[in-house]
Coordinates of C-alpha atoms and ligand atoms in Angstrom, one line a residue:
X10 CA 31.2 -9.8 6.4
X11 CA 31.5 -7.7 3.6
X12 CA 30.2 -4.1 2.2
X13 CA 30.1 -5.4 -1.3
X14 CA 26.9 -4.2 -2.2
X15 CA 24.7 -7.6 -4.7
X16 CA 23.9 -7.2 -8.3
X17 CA 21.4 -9.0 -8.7
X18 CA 18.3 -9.2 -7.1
X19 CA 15.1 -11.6 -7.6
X20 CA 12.1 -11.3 -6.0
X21 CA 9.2 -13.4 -6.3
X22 CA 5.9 -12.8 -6.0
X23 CA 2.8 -15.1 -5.7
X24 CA -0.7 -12.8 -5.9
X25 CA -2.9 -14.2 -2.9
X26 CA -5.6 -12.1 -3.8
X27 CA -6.4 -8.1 -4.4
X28 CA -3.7 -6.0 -5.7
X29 CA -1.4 -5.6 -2.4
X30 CA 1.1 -8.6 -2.8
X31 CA 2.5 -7.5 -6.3
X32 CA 1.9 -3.6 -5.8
X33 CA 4.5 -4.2 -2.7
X34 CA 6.4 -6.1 -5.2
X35 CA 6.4 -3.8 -7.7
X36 CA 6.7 -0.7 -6.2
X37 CA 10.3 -2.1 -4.1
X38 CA 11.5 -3.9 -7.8
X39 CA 11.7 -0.4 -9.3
X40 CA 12.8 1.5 -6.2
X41 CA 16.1 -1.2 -5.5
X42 CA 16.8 -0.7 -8.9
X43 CA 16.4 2.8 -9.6
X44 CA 18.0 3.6 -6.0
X45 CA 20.4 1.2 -5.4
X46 CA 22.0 0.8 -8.9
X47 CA 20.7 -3.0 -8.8
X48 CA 19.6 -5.4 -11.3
X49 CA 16.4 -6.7 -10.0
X50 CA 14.2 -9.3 -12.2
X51 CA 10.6 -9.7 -10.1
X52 CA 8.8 -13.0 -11.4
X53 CA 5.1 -12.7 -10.4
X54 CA 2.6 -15.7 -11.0
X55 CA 0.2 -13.3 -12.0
X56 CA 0.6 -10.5 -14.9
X57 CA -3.0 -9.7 -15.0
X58 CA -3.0 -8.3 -11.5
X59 CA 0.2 -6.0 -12.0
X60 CA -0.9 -5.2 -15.8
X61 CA -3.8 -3.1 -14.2
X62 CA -1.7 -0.6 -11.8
X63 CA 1.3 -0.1 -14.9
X64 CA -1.3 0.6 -17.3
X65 CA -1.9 -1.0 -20.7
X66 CA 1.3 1.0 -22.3
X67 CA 3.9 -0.8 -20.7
X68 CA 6.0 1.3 -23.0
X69 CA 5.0 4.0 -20.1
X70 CA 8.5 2.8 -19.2
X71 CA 7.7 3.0 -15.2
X72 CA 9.8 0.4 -14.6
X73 CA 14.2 1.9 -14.7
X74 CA 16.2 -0.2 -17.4
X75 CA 18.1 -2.3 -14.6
X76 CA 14.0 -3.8 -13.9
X77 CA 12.0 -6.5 -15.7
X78 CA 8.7 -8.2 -14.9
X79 CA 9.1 -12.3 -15.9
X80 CA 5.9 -14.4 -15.1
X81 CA 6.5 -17.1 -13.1
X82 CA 6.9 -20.0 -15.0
X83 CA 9.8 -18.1 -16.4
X84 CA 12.2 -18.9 -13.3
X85 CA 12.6 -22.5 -14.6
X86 CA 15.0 -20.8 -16.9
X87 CA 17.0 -18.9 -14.6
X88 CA 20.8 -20.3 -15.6
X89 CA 21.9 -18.8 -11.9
X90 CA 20.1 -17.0 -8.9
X91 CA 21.0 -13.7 -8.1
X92 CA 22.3 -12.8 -5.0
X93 CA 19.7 -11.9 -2.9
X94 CA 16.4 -13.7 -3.2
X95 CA 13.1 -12.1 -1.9
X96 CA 10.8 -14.6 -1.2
X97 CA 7.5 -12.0 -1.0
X98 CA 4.7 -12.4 1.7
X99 CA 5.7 -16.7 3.0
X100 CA 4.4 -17.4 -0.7
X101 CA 7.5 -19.9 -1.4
X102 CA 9.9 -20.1 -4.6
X103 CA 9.9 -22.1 -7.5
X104 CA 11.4 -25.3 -6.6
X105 CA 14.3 -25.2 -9.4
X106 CA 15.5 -21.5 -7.5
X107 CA 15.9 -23.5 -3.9
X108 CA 17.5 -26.1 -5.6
X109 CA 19.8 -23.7 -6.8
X110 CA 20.3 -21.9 -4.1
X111 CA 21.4 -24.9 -2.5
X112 CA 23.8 -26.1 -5.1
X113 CA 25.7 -23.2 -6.1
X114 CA 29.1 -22.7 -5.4
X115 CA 28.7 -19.4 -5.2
X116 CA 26.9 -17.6 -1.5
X117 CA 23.2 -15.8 -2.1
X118 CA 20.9 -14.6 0.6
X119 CA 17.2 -16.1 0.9
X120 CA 14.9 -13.1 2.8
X121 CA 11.7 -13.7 3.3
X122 CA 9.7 -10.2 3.5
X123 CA 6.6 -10.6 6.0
X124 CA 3.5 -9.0 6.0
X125 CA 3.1 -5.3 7.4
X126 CA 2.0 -4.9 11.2
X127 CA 2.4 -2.6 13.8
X128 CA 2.8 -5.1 16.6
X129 CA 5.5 -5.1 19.2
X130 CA 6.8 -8.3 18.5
X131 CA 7.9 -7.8 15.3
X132 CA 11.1 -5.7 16.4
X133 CA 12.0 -8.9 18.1
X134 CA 11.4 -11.0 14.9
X135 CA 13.1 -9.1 12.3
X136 CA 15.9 -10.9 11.0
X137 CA 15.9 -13.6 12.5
X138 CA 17.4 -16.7 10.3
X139 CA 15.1 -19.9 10.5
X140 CA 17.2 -23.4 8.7
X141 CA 15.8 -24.9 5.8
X142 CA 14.2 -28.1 6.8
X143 CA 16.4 -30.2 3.9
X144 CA 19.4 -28.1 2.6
X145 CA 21.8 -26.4 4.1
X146 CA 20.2 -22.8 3.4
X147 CA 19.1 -20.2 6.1
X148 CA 15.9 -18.0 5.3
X149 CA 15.7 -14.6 7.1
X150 CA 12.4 -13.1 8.1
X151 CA 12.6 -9.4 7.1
X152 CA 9.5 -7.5 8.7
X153 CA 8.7 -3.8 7.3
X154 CA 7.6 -1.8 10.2
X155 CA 7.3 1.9 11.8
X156 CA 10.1 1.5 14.0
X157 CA 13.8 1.5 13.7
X158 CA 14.2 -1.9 15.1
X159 CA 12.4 -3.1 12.0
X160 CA 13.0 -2.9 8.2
X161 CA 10.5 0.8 8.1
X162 CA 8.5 1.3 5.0
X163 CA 8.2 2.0 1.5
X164 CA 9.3 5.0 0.8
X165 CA 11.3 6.5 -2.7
X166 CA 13.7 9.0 -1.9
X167 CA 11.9 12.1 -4.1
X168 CA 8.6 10.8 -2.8
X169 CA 8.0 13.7 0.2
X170 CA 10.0 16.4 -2.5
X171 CA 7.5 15.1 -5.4
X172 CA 4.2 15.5 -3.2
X173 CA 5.4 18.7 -2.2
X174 CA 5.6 20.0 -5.8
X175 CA 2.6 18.4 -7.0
X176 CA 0.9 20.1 -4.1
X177 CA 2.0 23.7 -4.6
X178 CA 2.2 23.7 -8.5
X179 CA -1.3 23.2 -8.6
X180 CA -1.4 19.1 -9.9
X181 CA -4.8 18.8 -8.0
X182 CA -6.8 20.5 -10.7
X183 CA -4.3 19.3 -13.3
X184 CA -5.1 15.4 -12.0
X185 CA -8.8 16.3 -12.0
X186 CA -9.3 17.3 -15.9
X187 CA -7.2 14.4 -16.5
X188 CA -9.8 12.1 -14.9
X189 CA -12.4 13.7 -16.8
X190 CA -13.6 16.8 -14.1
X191 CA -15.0 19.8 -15.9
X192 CA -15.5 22.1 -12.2
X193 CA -12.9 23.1 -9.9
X194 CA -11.4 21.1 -7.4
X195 CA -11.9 22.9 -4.8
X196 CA -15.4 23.5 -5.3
X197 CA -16.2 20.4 -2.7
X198 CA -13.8 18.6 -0.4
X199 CA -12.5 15.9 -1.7
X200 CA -12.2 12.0 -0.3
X201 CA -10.9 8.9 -2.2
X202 CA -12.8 5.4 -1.5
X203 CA -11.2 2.3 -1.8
X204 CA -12.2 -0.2 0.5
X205 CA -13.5 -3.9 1.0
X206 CA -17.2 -4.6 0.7
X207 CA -18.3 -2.4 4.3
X208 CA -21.7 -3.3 6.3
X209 CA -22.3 0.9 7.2
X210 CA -21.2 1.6 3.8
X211 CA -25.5 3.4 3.1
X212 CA -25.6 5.2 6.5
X213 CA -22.0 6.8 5.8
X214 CA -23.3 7.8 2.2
X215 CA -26.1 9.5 3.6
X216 CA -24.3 11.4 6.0
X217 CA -22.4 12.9 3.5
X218 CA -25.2 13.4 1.1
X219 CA -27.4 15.5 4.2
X220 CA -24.0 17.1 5.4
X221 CA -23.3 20.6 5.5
X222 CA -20.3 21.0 2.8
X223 CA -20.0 19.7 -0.6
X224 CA -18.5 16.2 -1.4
X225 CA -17.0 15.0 -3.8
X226 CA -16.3 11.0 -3.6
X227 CA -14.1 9.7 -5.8
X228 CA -14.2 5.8 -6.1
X229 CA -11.8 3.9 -8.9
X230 CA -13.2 0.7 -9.7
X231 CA -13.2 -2.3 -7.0
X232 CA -14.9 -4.1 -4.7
X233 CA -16.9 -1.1 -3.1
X234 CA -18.2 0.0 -6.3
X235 CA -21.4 -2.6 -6.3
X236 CA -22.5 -1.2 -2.9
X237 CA -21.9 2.3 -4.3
X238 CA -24.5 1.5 -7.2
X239 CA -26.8 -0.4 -4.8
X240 CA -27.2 3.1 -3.2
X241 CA -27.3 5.0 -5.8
X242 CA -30.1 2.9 -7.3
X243 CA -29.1 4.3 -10.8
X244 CA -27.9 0.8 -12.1
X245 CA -24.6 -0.9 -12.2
X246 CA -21.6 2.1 -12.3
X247 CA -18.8 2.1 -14.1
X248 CA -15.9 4.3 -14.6
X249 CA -17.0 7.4 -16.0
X250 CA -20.8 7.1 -14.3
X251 CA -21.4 10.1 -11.9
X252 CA -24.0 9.7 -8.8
X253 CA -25.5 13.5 -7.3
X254 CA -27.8 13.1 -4.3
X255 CA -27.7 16.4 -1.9
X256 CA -23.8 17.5 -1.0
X257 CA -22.8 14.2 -2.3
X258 CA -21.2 14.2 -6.1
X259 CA -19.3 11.1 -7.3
X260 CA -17.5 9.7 -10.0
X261 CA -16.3 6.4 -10.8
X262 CA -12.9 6.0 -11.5
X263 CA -10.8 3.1 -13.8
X264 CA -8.2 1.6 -11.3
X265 CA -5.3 4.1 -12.0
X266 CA -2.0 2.9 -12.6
X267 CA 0.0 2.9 -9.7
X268 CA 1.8 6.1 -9.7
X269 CA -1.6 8.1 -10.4
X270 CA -3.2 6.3 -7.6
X271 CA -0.5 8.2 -5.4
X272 CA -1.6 11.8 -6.7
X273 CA -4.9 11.2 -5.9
X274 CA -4.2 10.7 -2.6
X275 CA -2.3 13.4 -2.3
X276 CA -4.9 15.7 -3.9
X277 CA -7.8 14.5 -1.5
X278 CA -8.6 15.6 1.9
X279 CA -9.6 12.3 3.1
X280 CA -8.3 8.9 1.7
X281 CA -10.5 5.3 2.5
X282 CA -7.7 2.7 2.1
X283 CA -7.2 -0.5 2.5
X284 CA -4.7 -3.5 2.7
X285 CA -0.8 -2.9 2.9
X286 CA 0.4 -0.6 0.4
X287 CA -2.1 1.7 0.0
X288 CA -2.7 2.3 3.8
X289 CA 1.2 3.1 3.5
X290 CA 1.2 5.5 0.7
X291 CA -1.9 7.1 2.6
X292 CA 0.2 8.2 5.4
X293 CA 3.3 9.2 3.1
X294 CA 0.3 11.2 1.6
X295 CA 0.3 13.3 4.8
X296 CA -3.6 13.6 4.9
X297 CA -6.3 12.2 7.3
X298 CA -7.2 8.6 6.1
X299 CA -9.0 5.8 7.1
X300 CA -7.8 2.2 6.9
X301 CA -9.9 -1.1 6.1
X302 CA -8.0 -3.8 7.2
X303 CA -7.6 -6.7 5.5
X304 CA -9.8 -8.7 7.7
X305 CA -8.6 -11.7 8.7
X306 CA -10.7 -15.0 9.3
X307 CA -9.5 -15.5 13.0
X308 CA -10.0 -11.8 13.7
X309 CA -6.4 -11.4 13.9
X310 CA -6.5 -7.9 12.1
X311 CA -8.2 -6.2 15.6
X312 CA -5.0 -6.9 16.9
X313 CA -3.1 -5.7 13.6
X314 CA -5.5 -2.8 14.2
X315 CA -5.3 -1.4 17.5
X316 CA -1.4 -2.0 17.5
X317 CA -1.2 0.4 14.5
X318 CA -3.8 2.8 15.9
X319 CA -1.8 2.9 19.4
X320 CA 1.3 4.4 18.0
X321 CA -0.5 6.2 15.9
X322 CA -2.4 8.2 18.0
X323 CA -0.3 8.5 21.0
X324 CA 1.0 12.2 20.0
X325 CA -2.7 13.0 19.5
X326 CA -5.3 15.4 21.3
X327 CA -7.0 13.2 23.3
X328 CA -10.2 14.4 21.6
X329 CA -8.9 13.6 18.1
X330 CA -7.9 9.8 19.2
X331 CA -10.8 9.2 20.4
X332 CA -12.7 10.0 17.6
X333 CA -10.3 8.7 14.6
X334 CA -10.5 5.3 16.8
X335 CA -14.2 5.0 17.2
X336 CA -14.7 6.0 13.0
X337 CA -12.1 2.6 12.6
X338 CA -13.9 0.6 15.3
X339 CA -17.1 1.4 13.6
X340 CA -15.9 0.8 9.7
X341 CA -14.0 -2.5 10.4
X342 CA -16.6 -3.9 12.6
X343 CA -19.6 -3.0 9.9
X344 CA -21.6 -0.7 12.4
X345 CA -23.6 2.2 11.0
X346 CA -21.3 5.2 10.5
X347 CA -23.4 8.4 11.0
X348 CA -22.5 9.4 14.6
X349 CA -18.6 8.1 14.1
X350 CA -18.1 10.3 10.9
X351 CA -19.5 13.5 12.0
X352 CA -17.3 12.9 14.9
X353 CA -14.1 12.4 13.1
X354 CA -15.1 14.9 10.5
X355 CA -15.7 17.9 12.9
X356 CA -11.9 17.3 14.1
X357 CA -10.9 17.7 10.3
X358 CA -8.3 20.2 10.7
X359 CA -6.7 18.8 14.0
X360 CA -6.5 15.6 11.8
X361 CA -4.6 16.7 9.2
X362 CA -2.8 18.4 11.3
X363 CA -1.8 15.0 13.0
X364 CA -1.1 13.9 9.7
X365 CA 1.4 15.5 8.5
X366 CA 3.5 15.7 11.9
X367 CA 3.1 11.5 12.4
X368 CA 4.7 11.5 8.1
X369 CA 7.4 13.4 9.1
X370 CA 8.3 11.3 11.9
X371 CA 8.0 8.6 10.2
X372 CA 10.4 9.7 6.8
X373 CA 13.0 9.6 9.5
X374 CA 13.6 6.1 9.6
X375 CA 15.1 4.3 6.9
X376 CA 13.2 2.9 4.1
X377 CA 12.2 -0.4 3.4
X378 CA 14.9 -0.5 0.3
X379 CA 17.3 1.1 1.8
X380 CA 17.0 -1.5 5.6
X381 CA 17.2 -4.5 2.5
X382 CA 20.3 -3.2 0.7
X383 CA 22.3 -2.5 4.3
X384 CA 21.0 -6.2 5.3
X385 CA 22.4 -7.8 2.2
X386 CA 25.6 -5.7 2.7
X387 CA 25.9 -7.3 6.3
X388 CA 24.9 -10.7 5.8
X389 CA 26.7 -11.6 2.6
Ligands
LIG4 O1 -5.5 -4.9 -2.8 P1 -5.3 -4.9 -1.4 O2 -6.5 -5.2 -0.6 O3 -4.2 -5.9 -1.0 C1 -4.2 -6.7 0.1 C2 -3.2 -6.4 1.1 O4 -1.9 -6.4 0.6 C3 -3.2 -7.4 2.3 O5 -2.2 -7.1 3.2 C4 -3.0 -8.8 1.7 O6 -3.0 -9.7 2.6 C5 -4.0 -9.0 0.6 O7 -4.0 -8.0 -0.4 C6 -3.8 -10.3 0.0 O8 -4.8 -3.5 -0.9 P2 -3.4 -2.7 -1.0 O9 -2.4 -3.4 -0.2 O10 -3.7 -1.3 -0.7 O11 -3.0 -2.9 -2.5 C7 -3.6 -2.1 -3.5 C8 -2.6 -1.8 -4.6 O12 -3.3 -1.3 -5.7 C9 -1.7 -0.7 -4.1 O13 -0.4 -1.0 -4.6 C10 -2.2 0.6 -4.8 C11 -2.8 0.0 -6.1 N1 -3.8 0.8 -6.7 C12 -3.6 1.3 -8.0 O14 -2.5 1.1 -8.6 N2 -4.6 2.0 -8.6 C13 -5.8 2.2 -8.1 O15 -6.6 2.8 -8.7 C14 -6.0 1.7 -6.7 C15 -7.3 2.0 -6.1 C16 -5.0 1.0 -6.1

């Protein structure tokens, strides 16, 4: 055992589908190297799909010096593995890289980082070494999670600090002109949509249209947005198009590049999320949110659900849990969502309440980086 803390990182990501895989990815490349002080080289096997959330300037310069994008082909050339090797999501590595890692003279770590979930076994996974079925290599399942017995979550050190300021030095309205608002912010009450396809997706709209308070929906481009224009009946939208119908005002968003997805999160009351990664950065946002699961063909993600939703919800007023419950029962299962949303919506400030108490239990735990880095110093 050793504290010598690895130089090198690789991690390698395969995009399944959506945006979640490589946003993981990306987001942990630039935080272990920014953070950490390592060099981290992240080889994806698509560029289109991280191109749209770091913007078409890659000379934004998101990325710290010590971090480079390679596509995936690209890991044929690597002369020598680093020393830690993240192997994202079960997606496997380029055959050349295990053949390195099991030649070498020199000792690197293989981790494989799992899916998200908020089920109990996990803390009994998490870390365990399985044997390579041919070499002599050990791969250790790393599982991100909301406990301390797992790896915790995503979460850059300035993150809560940087929120804070954006929230008191007025970034709301700042964020807003710069996605093409001419009114105030705060004229309407603000929620963020971006979700799978959803079966009560017209009942929900038209609650919020005949509700009693202005909304504003904001809605970047995705998979959502043709059901959004089905509604409307006003044509196909696109980012820029604007839909008015009662309290209901709307605007279509481009997909934002990662770090502005996170301000608009933390500008809205109410974020619709999906997935892994933005589902995380909802809760870091410290605002009520609801989660689309990525639904699963076996109907695996109930379980995935509920899990989550228990700890969630256990500090909560019984009134509140039930009614945050019933809105997710009711969106993931494609059930009209009238009755649910009014329900959740008229325990609005108990919510955010909630919110912000269940982030700052939460920041307590290490972060995902950080649980990586003190595995590495251990194991190598
Ligand atoms: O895109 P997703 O549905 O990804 C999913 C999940 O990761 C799921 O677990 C996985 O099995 C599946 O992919 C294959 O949702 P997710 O995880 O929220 O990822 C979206 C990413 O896109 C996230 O990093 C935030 C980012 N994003 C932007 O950068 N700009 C935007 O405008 C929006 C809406 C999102």
């Amino acid at each position: 055992m050793s504290s010598r803390l690895p130089a090198t990182w690789d991690i390698f990501c395969r995009v399944v589908d959506n945006f979640g895989d490589i946003g993981v990815c990306w987001r942990l490349a630039r935080q272990l190297a920014a953070e950490h002080g390592l060099r981290v080289r992240l080889w994806v096997d698509d560029l289109k799909a991280l191109r749209v959330m770091r913007g078409q300037d890659a000379t934004l310069g998101w990325e710290p010096r010590n971090c480079a994008v390679f596509g995936w082909s690209e890991a044929e050339r690597v002369g020598v593995v680093g020393e830690v090797v993240i192997e994202a999501f079960g997606g496997g590595l380029p055959g050349t890289v295990v053949d390195k890692l099991a030649h070498q003279n020199k000792a690197s770590l293989w981790i494989n980082l799992e899916y998200l979930s908020a089920e109990d076994w996990v803390s009994g996974c998490h870390g365990l070494p399985s044997p390579h079925p041919q070499f002599n290599l050990k791969r250790y399942f790393f599982f991100p999670g909301f406990v301390p017995e797992t790896g915790g979550l995503l979460r850059e050190g300035n993150l809560r600090a940087e929120r804070a300021a954006f929230e008191q030095g007025g970034g709301e309205q700042a964020l807003w002109v710069e996605l093409g608002g001419r009114d105030a912010w705060r004229d309407a009450l603000n929620i963020s949509l971006f979700s799978y396809e959803v079966g009560g997706l017209s009942t929900w709209l038209e609650t919020l249209a005949g509700g009693p308070a202005p909304v504003r929906l904001l809605v970047p481009e995705g998979r959502v947005l043709p059901q959004v224009s089905e509604w409307a009946g006003t044509g196909v939208l696109q980012p820029g198009s604007e839909i008015r119908r009662g309290q209901l005002t709307g605007r279509v968003l481009p997909f934002l590049t990662q770090p502005d997805y996170d301000k608009l999160l933390w500008a809205c009351d109410v974020n619709i999320v999906r997935g892994e990664d933005s589902f995380v950065r909802a809760q870091w946002a410290e605002k009520p949110f609801l989660w689309h699961i990525y639904p699963q063909h076996d109907d695996a993600h109930w379980k995935k659900l509920g899990a989550f939703f228990d700890r969630y919800l256990a500090g909560a007023p019984p009134g509140l849990a039930a009614a945050v419950w019933s809105l997710h029962e009711a969106w993931n299962g494609h059930q009209p969502l009238d009755r649910a949303w009014q329900a959740a919506w008229a325990q609005i400030d108990a919510w955010r309440h909630h919110a912000t108490g269940w982030a700052r239990e939460l920041a307590r735990q290490d972060d995902l980086a950080t649980s990586l880095v003190n595995f590495a110093k251990k194991a190598l």
